[in-house]
């Protein structure tokens, strides 16, 4: 295990370079991955949406709404709630001390508004650092965390807005010197401030059916820098998520919901790195890429793919999912996530179940890759969530 994890760290540090690699892809297409700093910010923090293919822009409001669409907090059922999730990491590689922990909660201010807060902590365990010659360079405890606060407010009985402020910290090397290929550079923790903006709408169709739609901009913030070399700052994983939900309360005992999400990273697409004999074109392209500002990068992410419109379409990620509740006590979930093979190739089925009794809810999710080239650190991994929801007063309009 200890021999695997330095490779993992090196891979995390080298992600921008990996993303620039233009490799022969399937059916003659080119692989051009979009990488960011702290991609952990996009990982599902709960076993509820994780069991539905990572669909959550318009899912039923719950404690984990800060991650999927913060505006949903305004419609959450209850006065006070807390929830936590434990997610093992890279269990397929027999790594036992890497994990993702999430703790969140909300408090209803009144019938029209609520506040929430959460902590996301990613631990990469203990790593023995070595140099290129195998000499010990000390022990590292790489970790990343994010802390955020959310406010959500109803504009009317169907529409709400949400805003979140977030502080992020990524410490992958504990300040040690890392080789960049030409020598050693001293690293530092990367920090940033980010914001999320959400819009949520739900409305009854009739006495037994409901539809909902959501749009969510997340991780809009300054770039991350892991060293004093400010020419190679990494983008935060700014993202646009839009989605919908259809719910049918079939009868007093049976409820079913269907969900669909589309995701788009608001990060520039790496330029095609085909250089001349001196690689001058390559360096010109990369210099321009690193100099791109956050706002400009988010705008041009909709049209800058080297492969044109067809490549822009391949940058979309799709989630579909379903949830069934029996007497609001037992839940079964399933879903599917699709990312094009030239943009990372994550394609997987998800399954989950939930158990709710009084104020306590317990949820489990499981992920199964569907292609041989789909690499996911959560493959064949069980995620576990626990929720406590207090003093439910049915503040929200019912259908």
PDB file of C-alpha atoms in Angstrom, residues 62-321:
ATOM      1  CA  UNK A  62     -32.415  17.214   2.300  1.00  0.00           C
ATOM      2  CA  UNK A  63     -29.413  17.925   4.506  1.00  0.00           C
ATOM      3  CA  UNK A  64     -26.979  17.402   1.610  1.00  0.00           C
ATOM      4  CA  UNK A  65     -28.604  20.074  -0.578  1.00  0.00           C
ATOM      5  CA  UNK A  66     -25.581  22.376  -0.173  1.00  0.00           C
ATOM      6  CA  UNK A  67     -23.653  20.130  -2.575  1.00  0.00           C
ATOM      7  CA  UNK A  68     -26.373  19.572  -5.188  1.00  0.00           C
ATOM      8  CA  UNK A  69     -28.375  22.797  -5.145  1.00  0.00           C
ATOM      9  CA  UNK A  70     -28.251  25.089  -2.131  1.00  0.00           C
ATOM     10  CA  UNK A  71     -31.598  26.738  -2.983  1.00  0.00           C
ATOM     11  CA  UNK A  72     -33.382  23.516  -1.953  1.00  0.00           C
ATOM     12  CA  UNK A  73     -32.716  24.282   1.721  1.00  0.00           C
ATOM     13  CA  UNK A  74     -35.629  26.738   1.653  1.00  0.00           C
ATOM     14  CA  UNK A  75     -38.040  23.842   0.951  1.00  0.00           C
ATOM     15  CA  UNK A  76     -36.543  21.282   3.329  1.00  0.00           C
ATOM     16  CA  UNK A  77     -38.965  19.514   5.671  1.00  0.00           C
ATOM     17  CA  UNK A  78     -37.895  20.039   9.263  1.00  0.00           C
ATOM     18  CA  UNK A  79     -36.515  22.641  11.629  1.00  0.00           C
ATOM     19  CA  UNK A  80     -33.031  21.363  12.445  1.00  0.00           C
ATOM     20  CA  UNK A  81     -31.016  18.525  10.921  1.00  0.00           C
ATOM     21  CA  UNK A  82     -27.509  17.080  10.791  1.00  0.00           C
ATOM     22  CA  UNK A  83     -26.025  14.429   8.556  1.00  0.00           C
ATOM     23  CA  UNK A  84     -22.723  12.694   7.981  1.00  0.00           C
ATOM     24  CA  UNK A  85     -21.267  10.394   5.319  1.00  0.00           C
ATOM     25  CA  UNK A  86     -18.263   8.082   5.274  1.00  0.00           C
ATOM     26  CA  UNK A  87     -16.768   7.219   1.864  1.00  0.00           C
ATOM     27  CA  UNK A  88     -13.842   4.765   1.578  1.00  0.00           C
ATOM     28  CA  UNK A  89     -11.359   5.636  -1.182  1.00  0.00           C
ATOM     29  CA  UNK A  90      -9.472   3.408  -3.654  1.00  0.00           C
ATOM     30  CA  UNK A  91     -10.513   0.182  -1.982  1.00  0.00           C
ATOM     31  CA  UNK A  92      -9.928  -1.618  -5.295  1.00  0.00           C
ATOM     32  CA  UNK A  93      -6.211  -0.867  -4.840  1.00  0.00           C
ATOM     33  CA  UNK A  94      -6.267  -2.235  -1.283  1.00  0.00           C
ATOM     34  CA  UNK A  95      -5.680   1.232   0.201  1.00  0.00           C
ATOM     35  CA  UNK A  96      -7.157   1.202   3.690  1.00  0.00           C
ATOM     36  CA  UNK A  97      -6.528   4.675   5.142  1.00  0.00           C
ATOM     37  CA  UNK A  98      -7.830   7.019   2.434  1.00  0.00           C
ATOM     38  CA  UNK A  99     -11.359   8.291   2.919  1.00  0.00           C
ATOM     39  CA  UNK A 100     -13.779  11.149   2.421  1.00  0.00           C
ATOM     40  CA  UNK A 101     -15.764  12.438   5.401  1.00  0.00           C
ATOM     41  CA  UNK A 102     -18.678  14.854   5.241  1.00  0.00           C
ATOM     42  CA  UNK A 103     -20.591  16.586   8.021  1.00  0.00           C
ATOM     43  CA  UNK A 104     -23.431  18.982   7.348  1.00  0.00           C
ATOM     44  CA  UNK A 105     -26.489  20.512   8.914  1.00  0.00           C
ATOM     45  CA  UNK A 106     -29.255  23.049   8.510  1.00  0.00           C
ATOM     46  CA  UNK A 107     -31.438  25.267  10.646  1.00  0.00           C
ATOM     47  CA  UNK A 108     -34.743  26.704   9.512  1.00  0.00           C
ATOM     48  CA  UNK A 109     -35.028  30.414  10.313  1.00  0.00           C
ATOM     49  CA  UNK A 110     -38.708  30.687   9.448  1.00  0.00           C
ATOM     50  CA  UNK A 111     -41.174  29.214   6.968  1.00  0.00           C
ATOM     51  CA  UNK A 112     -39.420  30.925   4.040  1.00  0.00           C
ATOM     52  CA  UNK A 113     -35.700  30.690   4.760  1.00  0.00           C
ATOM     53  CA  UNK A 114     -33.012  28.426   6.153  1.00  0.00           C
ATOM     54  CA  UNK A 115     -29.269  28.351   6.726  1.00  0.00           C
ATOM     55  CA  UNK A 116     -26.851  25.456   6.373  1.00  0.00           C
ATOM     56  CA  UNK A 117     -23.188  24.632   6.935  1.00  0.00           C
ATOM     57  CA  UNK A 118     -20.940  21.729   6.019  1.00  0.00           C
ATOM     58  CA  UNK A 119     -17.412  20.383   6.282  1.00  0.00           C
ATOM     59  CA  UNK A 120     -15.820  18.119   3.656  1.00  0.00           C
ATOM     60  CA  UNK A 121     -12.552  16.417   4.654  1.00  0.00           C
ATOM     61  CA  UNK A 122     -10.457  14.206   2.371  1.00  0.00           C
ATOM     62  CA  UNK A 123      -7.606  12.247   3.957  1.00  0.00           C
ATOM     63  CA  UNK A 124      -4.943  10.520   1.877  1.00  0.00           C
ATOM     64  CA  UNK A 125      -3.560   8.697   4.903  1.00  0.00           C
ATOM     65  CA  UNK A 126       0.084   8.581   5.954  1.00  0.00           C
ATOM     66  CA  UNK A 127       2.755   8.528   3.248  1.00  0.00           C
ATOM     67  CA  UNK A 128       6.482   8.032   3.532  1.00  0.00           C
ATOM     68  CA  UNK A 129       8.061  10.566   1.180  1.00  0.00           C
ATOM     69  CA  UNK A 130      11.134   9.614  -0.826  1.00  0.00           C
ATOM     70  CA  UNK A 131      13.286  11.345  -3.422  1.00  0.00           C
ATOM     71  CA  UNK A 132      14.236  10.044  -6.876  1.00  0.00           C
ATOM     72  CA  UNK A 133      17.046   7.982  -5.339  1.00  0.00           C
ATOM     73  CA  UNK A 134      14.804   6.349  -2.771  1.00  0.00           C
ATOM     74  CA  UNK A 135      16.079   8.380   0.173  1.00  0.00           C
ATOM     75  CA  UNK A 136      13.550   9.122   2.918  1.00  0.00           C
ATOM     76  CA  UNK A 137      12.275  12.695   2.946  1.00  0.00           C
ATOM     77  CA  UNK A 138       9.902  12.425   5.901  1.00  0.00           C
ATOM     78  CA  UNK A 139       6.320  11.409   6.512  1.00  0.00           C
ATOM     79  CA  UNK A 140       3.441  13.222   4.881  1.00  0.00           C
ATOM     80  CA  UNK A 141      -0.251  13.346   5.802  1.00  0.00           C
ATOM     81  CA  UNK A 142      -1.858  14.848   2.698  1.00  0.00           C
ATOM     82  CA  UNK A 143      -5.369  16.169   3.130  1.00  0.00           C
ATOM     83  CA  UNK A 144      -7.917  18.529   1.660  1.00  0.00           C
ATOM     84  CA  UNK A 145     -10.909  20.203   3.269  1.00  0.00           C
ATOM     85  CA  UNK A 146     -13.678  22.666   2.514  1.00  0.00           C
ATOM     86  CA  UNK A 147     -15.916  24.597   4.902  1.00  0.00           C
ATOM     87  CA  UNK A 148     -19.019  26.397   3.695  1.00  0.00           C
ATOM     88  CA  UNK A 149     -22.051  28.345   4.912  1.00  0.00           C
ATOM     89  CA  UNK A 150     -25.339  28.608   2.979  1.00  0.00           C
ATOM     90  CA  UNK A 151     -28.406  30.823   3.035  1.00  0.00           C
ATOM     91  CA  UNK A 152     -31.562  29.935   1.089  1.00  0.00           C
ATOM     92  CA  UNK A 153     -34.789  31.877   0.729  1.00  0.00           C
ATOM     93  CA  UNK A 154     -38.162  31.281  -0.917  1.00  0.00           C
ATOM     94  CA  UNK A 155     -39.217  33.933  -3.403  1.00  0.00           C
ATOM     95  CA  UNK A 156     -42.709  32.437  -3.429  1.00  0.00           C
ATOM     96  CA  UNK A 157     -44.318  29.076  -2.679  1.00  0.00           C
ATOM     97  CA  UNK A 158     -42.646  27.495  -5.721  1.00  0.00           C
ATOM     98  CA  UNK A 159     -39.303  29.246  -6.265  1.00  0.00           C
ATOM     99  CA  UNK A 160     -36.196  29.717  -4.113  1.00  0.00           C
ATOM    100  CA  UNK A 161     -32.656  31.071  -4.335  1.00  0.00           C
ATOM    101  CA  UNK A 162     -29.530  29.953  -2.505  1.00  0.00           C
ATOM    102  CA  UNK A 163     -26.037  31.377  -1.925  1.00  0.00           C
ATOM    103  CA  UNK A 164     -22.990  29.695  -0.398  1.00  0.00           C
ATOM    104  CA  UNK A 165     -19.568  30.936   0.676  1.00  0.00           C
ATOM    105  CA  UNK A 166     -16.757  28.368   0.853  1.00  0.00           C
ATOM    106  CA  UNK A 167     -13.168  28.221   2.093  1.00  0.00           C
ATOM    107  CA  UNK A 168     -11.006  25.454   0.623  1.00  0.00           C
ATOM    108  CA  UNK A 169      -7.576  24.160   1.586  1.00  0.00           C
ATOM    109  CA  UNK A 170      -5.524  21.580  -0.324  1.00  0.00           C
ATOM    110  CA  UNK A 171      -2.335  20.338   1.363  1.00  0.00           C
ATOM    111  CA  UNK A 172      -0.971  17.459  -0.697  1.00  0.00           C
ATOM    112  CA  UNK A 173       2.718  17.571   0.254  1.00  0.00           C
ATOM    113  CA  UNK A 174       2.917  19.197   3.722  1.00  0.00           C
ATOM    114  CA  UNK A 175       5.399  21.773   2.385  1.00  0.00           C
ATOM    115  CA  UNK A 176       7.956  19.238   1.183  1.00  0.00           C
ATOM    116  CA  UNK A 177      10.097  19.698  -1.897  1.00  0.00           C
ATOM    117  CA  UNK A 178       8.748  17.929  -4.966  1.00  0.00           C
ATOM    118  CA  UNK A 179      10.519  17.244  -8.229  1.00  0.00           C
ATOM    119  CA  UNK A 180       9.019  18.998 -11.256  1.00  0.00           C
ATOM    120  CA  UNK A 181      11.279  17.196 -13.747  1.00  0.00           C
ATOM    121  CA  UNK A 182      14.001  19.853 -13.827  1.00  0.00           C
ATOM    122  CA  UNK A 183      14.672  20.161 -10.109  1.00  0.00           C
ATOM    123  CA  UNK A 184      12.953  20.467  -6.750  1.00  0.00           C
ATOM    124  CA  UNK A 185      10.377  23.092  -5.848  1.00  0.00           C
ATOM    125  CA  UNK A 186       9.067  23.892  -2.379  1.00  0.00           C
ATOM    126  CA  UNK A 187       5.340  23.363  -2.165  1.00  0.00           C
ATOM    127  CA  UNK A 188       2.695  24.946   0.042  1.00  0.00           C
ATOM    128  CA  UNK A 189      -0.968  24.363   0.850  1.00  0.00           C
ATOM    129  CA  UNK A 190      -3.257  25.874  -1.753  1.00  0.00           C
ATOM    130  CA  UNK A 191      -6.187  27.912  -0.443  1.00  0.00           C
ATOM    131  CA  UNK A 192      -9.071  29.745  -2.049  1.00  0.00           C
ATOM    132  CA  UNK A 193     -12.475  31.314  -1.466  1.00  0.00           C
ATOM    133  CA  UNK A 194     -15.393  30.178  -3.626  1.00  0.00           C
ATOM    134  CA  UNK A 195     -19.107  30.773  -3.991  1.00  0.00           C
ATOM    135  CA  UNK A 196     -22.170  28.781  -5.116  1.00  0.00           C
ATOM    136  CA  UNK A 197     -25.429  30.128  -6.526  1.00  0.00           C
ATOM    137  CA  UNK A 198     -28.591  28.031  -6.840  1.00  0.00           C
ATOM    138  CA  UNK A 199     -32.125  28.284  -8.202  1.00  0.00           C
ATOM    139  CA  UNK A 200     -34.854  25.761  -7.381  1.00  0.00           C
ATOM    140  CA  UNK A 201     -38.478  25.484  -8.494  1.00  0.00           C
ATOM    141  CA  UNK A 202     -41.066  22.885  -7.511  1.00  0.00           C
ATOM    142  CA  UNK A 203     -44.762  22.736  -8.307  1.00  0.00           C
ATOM    143  CA  UNK A 204     -47.634  20.245  -7.997  1.00  0.00           C
ATOM    144  CA  UNK A 205     -49.187  18.891 -11.165  1.00  0.00           C
ATOM    145  CA  UNK A 206     -52.192  17.576  -9.287  1.00  0.00           C
ATOM    146  CA  UNK A 207     -52.924  16.066  -5.873  1.00  0.00           C
ATOM    147  CA  UNK A 208     -50.524  13.162  -6.397  1.00  0.00           C
ATOM    148  CA  UNK A 209     -47.805  14.430  -8.764  1.00  0.00           C
ATOM    149  CA  UNK A 210     -45.033  17.009  -8.501  1.00  0.00           C
ATOM    150  CA  UNK A 211     -42.298  18.319 -10.788  1.00  0.00           C
ATOM    151  CA  UNK A 212     -39.145  20.222  -9.888  1.00  0.00           C
ATOM    152  CA  UNK A 213     -36.256  21.904 -11.703  1.00  0.00           C
ATOM    153  CA  UNK A 214     -32.928  23.220 -10.477  1.00  0.00           C
ATOM    154  CA  UNK A 215     -29.875  25.112 -11.719  1.00  0.00           C
ATOM    155  CA  UNK A 216     -26.704  25.311  -9.660  1.00  0.00           C
ATOM    156  CA  UNK A 217     -23.381  27.124 -10.180  1.00  0.00           C
ATOM    157  CA  UNK A 218     -20.743  25.777  -7.808  1.00  0.00           C
ATOM    158  CA  UNK A 219     -17.094  26.399  -6.868  1.00  0.00           C
ATOM    159  CA  UNK A 220     -16.807  29.810  -8.501  1.00  0.00           C
ATOM    160  CA  UNK A 221     -13.551  31.085  -7.032  1.00  0.00           C
ATOM    161  CA  UNK A 222      -9.901  32.019  -7.338  1.00  0.00           C
ATOM    162  CA  UNK A 223      -7.314  29.589  -8.675  1.00  0.00           C
ATOM    163  CA  UNK A 224      -5.159  27.347  -6.488  1.00  0.00           C
ATOM    164  CA  UNK A 225      -1.389  27.658  -6.233  1.00  0.00           C
ATOM    165  CA  UNK A 226       0.737  24.870  -4.728  1.00  0.00           C
ATOM    166  CA  UNK A 227       4.058  26.742  -4.953  1.00  0.00           C
ATOM    167  CA  UNK A 228       5.486  30.230  -5.403  1.00  0.00           C
ATOM    168  CA  UNK A 229       5.298  29.704  -9.168  1.00  0.00           C
ATOM    169  CA  UNK A 230       2.105  31.654  -9.854  1.00  0.00           C
ATOM    170  CA  UNK A 231       2.312  30.965 -13.576  1.00  0.00           C
ATOM    171  CA  UNK A 232       0.775  27.525 -13.136  1.00  0.00           C
ATOM    172  CA  UNK A 233      -2.220  28.027 -10.890  1.00  0.00           C
ATOM    173  CA  UNK A 234      -4.994  25.444 -11.088  1.00  0.00           C
ATOM    174  CA  UNK A 235      -8.668  26.171 -11.638  1.00  0.00           C
ATOM    175  CA  UNK A 236     -11.184  25.201  -9.002  1.00  0.00           C
ATOM    176  CA  UNK A 237     -13.768  22.724 -10.363  1.00  0.00           C
ATOM    177  CA  UNK A 238     -16.345  25.405 -11.222  1.00  0.00           C
ATOM    178  CA  UNK A 239     -19.434  23.595 -12.453  1.00  0.00           C
ATOM    179  CA  UNK A 240     -22.923  24.162 -13.827  1.00  0.00           C
ATOM    180  CA  UNK A 241     -25.546  21.569 -12.899  1.00  0.00           C
ATOM    181  CA  UNK A 242     -29.111  21.628 -14.213  1.00  0.00           C
ATOM    182  CA  UNK A 243     -31.722  18.955 -13.630  1.00  0.00           C
ATOM    183  CA  UNK A 244     -35.298  17.965 -13.080  1.00  0.00           C
ATOM    184  CA  UNK A 245     -37.440  15.629 -11.007  1.00  0.00           C
ATOM    185  CA  UNK A 246     -40.834  14.017 -11.394  1.00  0.00           C
ATOM    186  CA  UNK A 247     -42.489  12.581  -8.270  1.00  0.00           C
ATOM    187  CA  UNK A 248     -45.653  10.487  -8.123  1.00  0.00           C
ATOM    188  CA  UNK A 249     -47.313   9.806  -4.789  1.00  0.00           C
ATOM    189  CA  UNK A 250     -49.037   6.678  -6.040  1.00  0.00           C
ATOM    190  CA  UNK A 251     -50.909   6.083  -2.796  1.00  0.00           C
ATOM    191  CA  UNK A 252     -50.398   6.353   0.948  1.00  0.00           C
ATOM    192  CA  UNK A 253     -47.754   3.633   0.878  1.00  0.00           C
ATOM    193  CA  UNK A 254     -45.879   4.111  -2.400  1.00  0.00           C
ATOM    194  CA  UNK A 255     -43.909   7.050  -3.803  1.00  0.00           C
ATOM    195  CA  UNK A 256     -41.610   7.119  -6.826  1.00  0.00           C
ATOM    196  CA  UNK A 257     -39.296   9.809  -8.202  1.00  0.00           C
ATOM    197  CA  UNK A 258     -37.365  10.033 -11.495  1.00  0.00           C
ATOM    198  CA  UNK A 259     -34.400  12.393 -11.873  1.00  0.00           C
ATOM    199  CA  UNK A 260     -32.180  13.687 -14.647  1.00  0.00           C
ATOM    200  CA  UNK A 261     -29.077  15.953 -14.402  1.00  0.00           C
ATOM    201  CA  UNK A 262     -26.649  17.520 -16.882  1.00  0.00           C
ATOM    202  CA  UNK A 263     -23.234  18.781 -15.722  1.00  0.00           C
ATOM    203  CA  UNK A 264     -20.792  21.113 -17.446  1.00  0.00           C
ATOM    204  CA  UNK A 265     -17.401  22.095 -16.024  1.00  0.00           C
ATOM    205  CA  UNK A 266     -16.917  25.874 -16.253  1.00  0.00           C
ATOM    206  CA  UNK A 267     -13.193  25.447 -16.868  1.00  0.00           C
ATOM    207  CA  UNK A 268     -11.282  26.075 -20.126  1.00  0.00           C
ATOM    208  CA  UNK A 269     -10.571  23.097 -22.334  1.00  0.00           C
ATOM    209  CA  UNK A 270      -6.823  22.399 -22.587  1.00  0.00           C
ATOM    210  CA  UNK A 271      -5.403  23.477 -25.973  1.00  0.00           C
ATOM    211  CA  UNK A 272      -4.264  20.923 -28.493  1.00  0.00           C
ATOM    212  CA  UNK A 273      -0.600  20.417 -27.658  1.00  0.00           C
ATOM    213  CA  UNK A 274       0.877  19.788 -31.080  1.00  0.00           C
ATOM    214  CA  UNK A 275       4.199  21.646 -31.056  1.00  0.00           C
ATOM    215  CA  UNK A 276       6.770  22.463 -33.695  1.00  0.00           C
ATOM    216  CA  UNK A 277      10.281  21.047 -33.631  1.00  0.00           C
ATOM    217  CA  UNK A 278      11.228  23.312 -30.709  1.00  0.00           C
ATOM    218  CA  UNK A 279       7.915  22.888 -28.866  1.00  0.00           C
ATOM    219  CA  UNK A 280       7.445  26.659 -28.998  1.00  0.00           C
ATOM    220  CA  UNK A 281       3.810  26.292 -30.041  1.00  0.00           C
ATOM    221  CA  UNK A 282       3.179  23.967 -27.127  1.00  0.00           C
ATOM    222  CA  UNK A 283       4.560  26.464 -24.614  1.00  0.00           C
ATOM    223  CA  UNK A 284       2.677  29.367 -26.204  1.00  0.00           C
ATOM    224  CA  UNK A 285      -0.576  27.412 -25.906  1.00  0.00           C
ATOM    225  CA  UNK A 286       0.080  26.410 -22.311  1.00  0.00           C
ATOM    226  CA  UNK A 287       1.152  29.904 -21.251  1.00  0.00           C
ATOM    227  CA  UNK A 288      -2.102  31.284 -22.606  1.00  0.00           C
ATOM    228  CA  UNK A 289      -4.059  28.533 -20.839  1.00  0.00           C
ATOM    229  CA  UNK A 290      -2.494  29.242 -17.440  1.00  0.00           C
ATOM    230  CA  UNK A 291      -2.992  32.996 -17.896  1.00  0.00           C
ATOM    231  CA  UNK A 292      -6.732  32.609 -18.481  1.00  0.00           C
ATOM    232  CA  UNK A 293      -8.769  34.277 -15.746  1.00  0.00           C
ATOM    233  CA  UNK A 294     -11.542  32.541 -13.831  1.00  0.00           C
ATOM    234  CA  UNK A 295     -14.429  34.545 -15.305  1.00  0.00           C
ATOM    235  CA  UNK A 296     -13.036  34.433 -18.826  1.00  0.00           C
ATOM    236  CA  UNK A 297     -12.361  30.718 -18.443  1.00  0.00           C
ATOM    237  CA  UNK A 298     -15.947  30.017 -17.361  1.00  0.00           C
ATOM    238  CA  UNK A 299     -17.326  31.895 -20.376  1.00  0.00           C
ATOM    239  CA  UNK A 300     -14.992  30.398 -22.948  1.00  0.00           C
ATOM    240  CA  UNK A 301     -15.569  26.891 -21.577  1.00  0.00           C
ATOM    241  CA  UNK A 302     -18.727  26.866 -23.711  1.00  0.00           C
ATOM    242  CA  UNK A 303     -16.896  27.370 -27.008  1.00  0.00           C
ATOM    243  CA  UNK A 304     -13.127  26.778 -26.667  1.00  0.00           C
ATOM    244  CA  UNK A 305     -12.871  23.012 -27.283  1.00  0.00           C
ATOM    245  CA  UNK A 306     -10.240  22.415 -30.007  1.00  0.00           C
ATOM    246  CA  UNK A 307     -12.555  19.870 -31.627  1.00  0.00           C
ATOM    247  CA  UNK A 308     -15.370  22.401 -32.024  1.00  0.00           C
ATOM    248  CA  UNK A 309     -19.032  21.892 -31.196  1.00  0.00           C
ATOM    249  CA  UNK A 310     -18.828  18.098 -31.237  1.00  0.00           C
ATOM    250  CA  UNK A 311     -16.138  18.172 -28.556  1.00  0.00           C
ATOM    251  CA  UNK A 312     -18.145  20.684 -26.513  1.00  0.00           C
ATOM    252  CA  UNK A 313     -21.020  18.196 -26.464  1.00  0.00           C
ATOM    253  CA  UNK A 314     -18.662  15.467 -25.274  1.00  0.00           C
ATOM    254  CA  UNK A 315     -17.818  17.613 -22.252  1.00  0.00           C
ATOM    255  CA  UNK A 316     -21.340  17.236 -20.881  1.00  0.00           C
ATOM    256  CA  UNK A 317     -21.929  14.656 -18.150  1.00  0.00           C
ATOM    257  CA  UNK A 318     -25.312  12.976 -17.704  1.00  0.00           C
ATOM    258  CA  UNK A 319     -26.975  11.450 -14.646  1.00  0.00           C
ATOM    259  CA  UNK A 320     -30.277   9.590 -14.489  1.00  0.00           C
ATOM    260  CA  UNK A 321     -31.776   8.059 -11.388  1.00  0.00           C
TER     261      UNK A 321
END
